[in-house]
Coordinates of N, CA and C in Angstrom, one line a residue:
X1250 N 11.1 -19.6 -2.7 CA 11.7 -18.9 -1.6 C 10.8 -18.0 -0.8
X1251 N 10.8 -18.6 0.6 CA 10.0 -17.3 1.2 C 10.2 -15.9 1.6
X1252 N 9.3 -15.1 1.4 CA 9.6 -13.8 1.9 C 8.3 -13.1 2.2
X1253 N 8.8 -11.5 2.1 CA 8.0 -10.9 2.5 C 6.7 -10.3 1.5
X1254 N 5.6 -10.1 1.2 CA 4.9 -10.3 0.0 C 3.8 -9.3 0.4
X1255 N 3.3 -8.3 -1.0 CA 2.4 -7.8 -0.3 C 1.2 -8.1 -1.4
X1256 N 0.0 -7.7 -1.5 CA -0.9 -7.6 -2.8 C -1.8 -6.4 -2.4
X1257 N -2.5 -6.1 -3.6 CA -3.4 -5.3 -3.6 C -5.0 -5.7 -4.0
X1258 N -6.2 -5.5 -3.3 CA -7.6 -5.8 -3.7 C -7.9 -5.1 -5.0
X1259 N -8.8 -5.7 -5.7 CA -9.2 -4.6 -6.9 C -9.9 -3.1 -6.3
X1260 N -9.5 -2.1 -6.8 CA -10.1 -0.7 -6.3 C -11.5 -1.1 -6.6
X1261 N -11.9 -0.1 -5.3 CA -13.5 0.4 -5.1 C -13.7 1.8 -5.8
X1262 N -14.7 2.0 -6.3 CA -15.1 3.3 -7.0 C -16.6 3.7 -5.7
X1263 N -16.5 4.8 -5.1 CA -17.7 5.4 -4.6 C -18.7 5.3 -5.1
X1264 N -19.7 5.4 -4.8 CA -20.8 5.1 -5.5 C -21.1 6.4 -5.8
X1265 N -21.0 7.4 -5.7 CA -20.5 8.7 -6.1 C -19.9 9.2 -7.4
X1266 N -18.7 7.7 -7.3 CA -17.7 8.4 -8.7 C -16.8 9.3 -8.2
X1267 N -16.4 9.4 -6.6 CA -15.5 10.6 -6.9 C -15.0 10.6 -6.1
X1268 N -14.2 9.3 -5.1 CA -13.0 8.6 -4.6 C -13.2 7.4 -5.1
X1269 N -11.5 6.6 -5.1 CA -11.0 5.4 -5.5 C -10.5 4.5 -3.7
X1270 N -11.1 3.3 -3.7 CA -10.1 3.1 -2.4 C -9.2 1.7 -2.7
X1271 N -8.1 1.5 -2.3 CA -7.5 0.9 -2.5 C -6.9 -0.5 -1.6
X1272 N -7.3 -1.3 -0.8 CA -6.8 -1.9 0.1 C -5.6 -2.9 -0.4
X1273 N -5.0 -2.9 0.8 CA -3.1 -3.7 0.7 C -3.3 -4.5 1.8
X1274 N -2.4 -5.5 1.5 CA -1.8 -6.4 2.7 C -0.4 -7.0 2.1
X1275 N 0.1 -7.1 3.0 CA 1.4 -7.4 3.2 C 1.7 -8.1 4.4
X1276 N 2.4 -9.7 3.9 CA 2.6 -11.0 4.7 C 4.2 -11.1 4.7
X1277 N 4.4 -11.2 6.0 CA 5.9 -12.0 5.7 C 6.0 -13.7 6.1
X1278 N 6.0 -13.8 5.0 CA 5.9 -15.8 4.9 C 7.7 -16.5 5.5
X1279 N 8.2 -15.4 6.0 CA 9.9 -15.7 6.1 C 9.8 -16.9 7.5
X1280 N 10.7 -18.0 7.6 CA 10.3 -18.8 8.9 C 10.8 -17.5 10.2
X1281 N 11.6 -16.5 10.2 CA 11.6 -15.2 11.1 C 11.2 -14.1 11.1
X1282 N 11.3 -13.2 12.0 CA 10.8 -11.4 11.5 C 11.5 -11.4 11.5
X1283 N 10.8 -10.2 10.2 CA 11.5 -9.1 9.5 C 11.3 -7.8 10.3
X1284 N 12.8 -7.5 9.9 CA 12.6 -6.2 10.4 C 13.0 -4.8 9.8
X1285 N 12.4 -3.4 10.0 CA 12.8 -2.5 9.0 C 11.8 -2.6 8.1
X1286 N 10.7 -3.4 8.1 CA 9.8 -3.6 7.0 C 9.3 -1.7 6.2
X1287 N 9.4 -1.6 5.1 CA 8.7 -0.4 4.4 C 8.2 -1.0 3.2
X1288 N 6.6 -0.4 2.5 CA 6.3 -0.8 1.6 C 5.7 0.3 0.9
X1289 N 6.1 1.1 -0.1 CA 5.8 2.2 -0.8 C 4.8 2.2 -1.5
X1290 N 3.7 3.2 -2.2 CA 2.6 2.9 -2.9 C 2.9 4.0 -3.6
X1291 N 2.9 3.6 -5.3 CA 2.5 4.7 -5.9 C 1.2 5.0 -7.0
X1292 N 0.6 5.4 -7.1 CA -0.9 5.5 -8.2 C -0.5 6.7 -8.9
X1293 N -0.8 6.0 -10.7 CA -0.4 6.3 -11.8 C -1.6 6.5 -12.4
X1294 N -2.2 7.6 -13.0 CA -1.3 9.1 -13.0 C -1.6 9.6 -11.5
X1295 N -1.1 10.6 -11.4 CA -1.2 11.1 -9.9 C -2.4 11.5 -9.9
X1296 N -2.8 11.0 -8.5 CA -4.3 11.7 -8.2 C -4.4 12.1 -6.5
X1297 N -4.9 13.5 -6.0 CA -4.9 13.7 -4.6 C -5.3 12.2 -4.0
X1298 N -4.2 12.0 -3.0 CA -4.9 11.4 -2.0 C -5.3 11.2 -0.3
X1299 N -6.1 11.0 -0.2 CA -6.8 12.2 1.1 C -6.9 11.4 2.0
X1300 N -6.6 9.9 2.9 CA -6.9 9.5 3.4 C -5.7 7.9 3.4
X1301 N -5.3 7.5 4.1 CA -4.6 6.1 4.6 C -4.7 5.5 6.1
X1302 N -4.8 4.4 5.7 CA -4.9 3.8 7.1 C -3.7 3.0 7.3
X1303 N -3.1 1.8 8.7 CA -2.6 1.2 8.7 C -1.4 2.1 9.2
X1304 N -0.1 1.7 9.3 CA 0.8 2.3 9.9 C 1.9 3.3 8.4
X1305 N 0.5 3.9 8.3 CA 0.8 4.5 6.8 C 1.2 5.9 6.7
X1306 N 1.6 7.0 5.8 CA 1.5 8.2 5.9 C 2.2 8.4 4.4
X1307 N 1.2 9.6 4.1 CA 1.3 10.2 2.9 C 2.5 10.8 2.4
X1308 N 3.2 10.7 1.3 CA 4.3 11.2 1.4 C 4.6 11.4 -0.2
X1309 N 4.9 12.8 -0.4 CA 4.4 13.6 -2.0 C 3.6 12.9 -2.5
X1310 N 3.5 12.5 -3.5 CA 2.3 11.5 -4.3 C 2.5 10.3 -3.9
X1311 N 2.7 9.9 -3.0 CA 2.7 8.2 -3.1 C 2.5 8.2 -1.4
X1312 N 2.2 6.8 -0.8 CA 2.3 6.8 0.6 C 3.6 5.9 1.2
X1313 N 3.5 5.6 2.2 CA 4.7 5.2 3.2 C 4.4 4.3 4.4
X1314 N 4.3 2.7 4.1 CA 3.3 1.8 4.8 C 5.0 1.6 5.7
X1315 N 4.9 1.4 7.4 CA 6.1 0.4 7.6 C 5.9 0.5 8.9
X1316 N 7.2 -0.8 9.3 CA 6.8 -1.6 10.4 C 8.4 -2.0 10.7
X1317 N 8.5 -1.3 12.4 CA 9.8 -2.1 12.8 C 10.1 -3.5 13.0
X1318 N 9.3 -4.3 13.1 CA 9.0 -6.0 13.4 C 7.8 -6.3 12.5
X1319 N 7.6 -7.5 11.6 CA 6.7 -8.3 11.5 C 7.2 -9.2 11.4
X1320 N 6.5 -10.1 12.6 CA 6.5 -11.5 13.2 C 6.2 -12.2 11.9
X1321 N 7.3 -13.7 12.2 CA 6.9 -14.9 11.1 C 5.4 -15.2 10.6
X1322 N 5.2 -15.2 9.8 CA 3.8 -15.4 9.4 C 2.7 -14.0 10.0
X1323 N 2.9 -12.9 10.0 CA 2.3 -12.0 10.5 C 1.6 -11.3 9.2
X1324 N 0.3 -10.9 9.0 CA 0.2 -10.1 8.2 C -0.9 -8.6 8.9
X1325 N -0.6 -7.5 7.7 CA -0.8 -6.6 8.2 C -1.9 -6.0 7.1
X1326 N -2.5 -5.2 7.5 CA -3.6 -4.2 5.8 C -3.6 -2.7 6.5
X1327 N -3.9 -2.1 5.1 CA -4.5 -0.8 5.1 C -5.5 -0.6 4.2
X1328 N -5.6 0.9 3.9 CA -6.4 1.2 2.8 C -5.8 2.8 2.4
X1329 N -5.7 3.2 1.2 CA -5.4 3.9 0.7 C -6.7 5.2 -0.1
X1330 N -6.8 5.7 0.4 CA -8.4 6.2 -0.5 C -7.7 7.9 -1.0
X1331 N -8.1 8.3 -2.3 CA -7.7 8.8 -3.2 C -9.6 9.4 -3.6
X1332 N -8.9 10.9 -4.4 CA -10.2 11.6 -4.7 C -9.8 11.6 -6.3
X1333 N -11.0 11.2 -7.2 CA -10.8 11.1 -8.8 C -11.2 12.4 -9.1
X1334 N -10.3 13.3 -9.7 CA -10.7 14.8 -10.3 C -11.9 14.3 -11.4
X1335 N -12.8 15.2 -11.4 CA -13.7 15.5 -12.1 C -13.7 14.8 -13.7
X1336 N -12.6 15.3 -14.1 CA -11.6 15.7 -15.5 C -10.9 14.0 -15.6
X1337 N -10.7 12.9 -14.9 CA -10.4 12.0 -14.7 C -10.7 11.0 -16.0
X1338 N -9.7 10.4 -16.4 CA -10.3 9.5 -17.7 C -9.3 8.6 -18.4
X1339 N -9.6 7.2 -18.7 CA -8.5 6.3 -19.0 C -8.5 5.3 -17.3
X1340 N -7.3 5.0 -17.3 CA -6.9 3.7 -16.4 C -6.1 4.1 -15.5
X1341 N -6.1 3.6 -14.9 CA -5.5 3.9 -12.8 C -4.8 2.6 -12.5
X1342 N -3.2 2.8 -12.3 CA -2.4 1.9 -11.7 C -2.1 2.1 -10.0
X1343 N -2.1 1.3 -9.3 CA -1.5 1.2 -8.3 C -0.3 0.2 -8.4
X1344 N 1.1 1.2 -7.6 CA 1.9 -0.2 -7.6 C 2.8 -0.1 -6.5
X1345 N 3.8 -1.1 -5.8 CA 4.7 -0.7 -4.6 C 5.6 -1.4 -4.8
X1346 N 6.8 -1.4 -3.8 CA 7.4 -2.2 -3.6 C 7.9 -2.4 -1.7
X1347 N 8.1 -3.5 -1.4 CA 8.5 -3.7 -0.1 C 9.6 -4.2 0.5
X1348 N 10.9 -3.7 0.8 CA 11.8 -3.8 1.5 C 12.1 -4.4 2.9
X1349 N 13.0 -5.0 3.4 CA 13.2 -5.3 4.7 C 14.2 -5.8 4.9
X1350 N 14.8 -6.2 6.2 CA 15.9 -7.0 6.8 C 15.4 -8.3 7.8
X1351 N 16.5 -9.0 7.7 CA 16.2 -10.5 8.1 C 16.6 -10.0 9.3
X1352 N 15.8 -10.5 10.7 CA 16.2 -10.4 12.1 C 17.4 -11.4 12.2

C-alpha cells in the first residue's frame, strides 16, 4: 500500500566529535497529495539540538518537520544537527513518525 514514508541517513559525527548531524527525507509515494503532512523527530537520550533545516523547527527536545501539500511523488529533506555533551557515551537513536490527510 502506498503512502507517505520517510527515512533517515546514517548520522555524521564532526570531525571534532562534538556535533551529530542527522539527515531525513520524506516521500509521499500516495497516487495524490497529501495534505497536513507533519513528521516529528525524536533523539534518544536527549541531547541539545542547535540547528534544523527544511520546513523544520525545534520544539522541546524533538523537532517539527511539516508541510501543507506534498504533491504525488514529491519528496522533501532536512537535516537535523545536534551538539554531543562532552560527558556523552553509549548509543544515539533517532526516530519519528509522520502523519497526514489524503487530499
Amino acid at each position: 500500500m502506498a503512502e507517505v514514508e520517510f527515512s533517515y541517513d546514517p548520522p555524521e559525527i564532526s570531525e571534532e566529535g562534538d556535533t551529530v548531524t542527522w539527515t531525513w527525507r520524506v516521500v509521499n509515494n500516495l497516487p495524490e497529495a497529501a495534505e497536513k503532512v507533519v513528521l516529528k523527530h525524536v533523539i534518544r537520550p536527549e541531547i541539545p539540538i542547535t540547528s534544523v533545516t527544511g520546513p523544520s523547527e525545534i520544539v522541546g527536545q524533538g523537532v517539527r518537520s511539516q508541510w501543507e501539500t506534498l504533491a504525488a511523488g514529491e519528496t522533501a529533506e532536512g537535516q537535523i544537527i545536534a551538539k554531543l555533551p562532552e560527558d556523552v557515551s553509549g548509543s544515539m537513536q533517532i526516530s519519528g513518525r509522520v502523519t497526514w490527510k489524503k487530499s
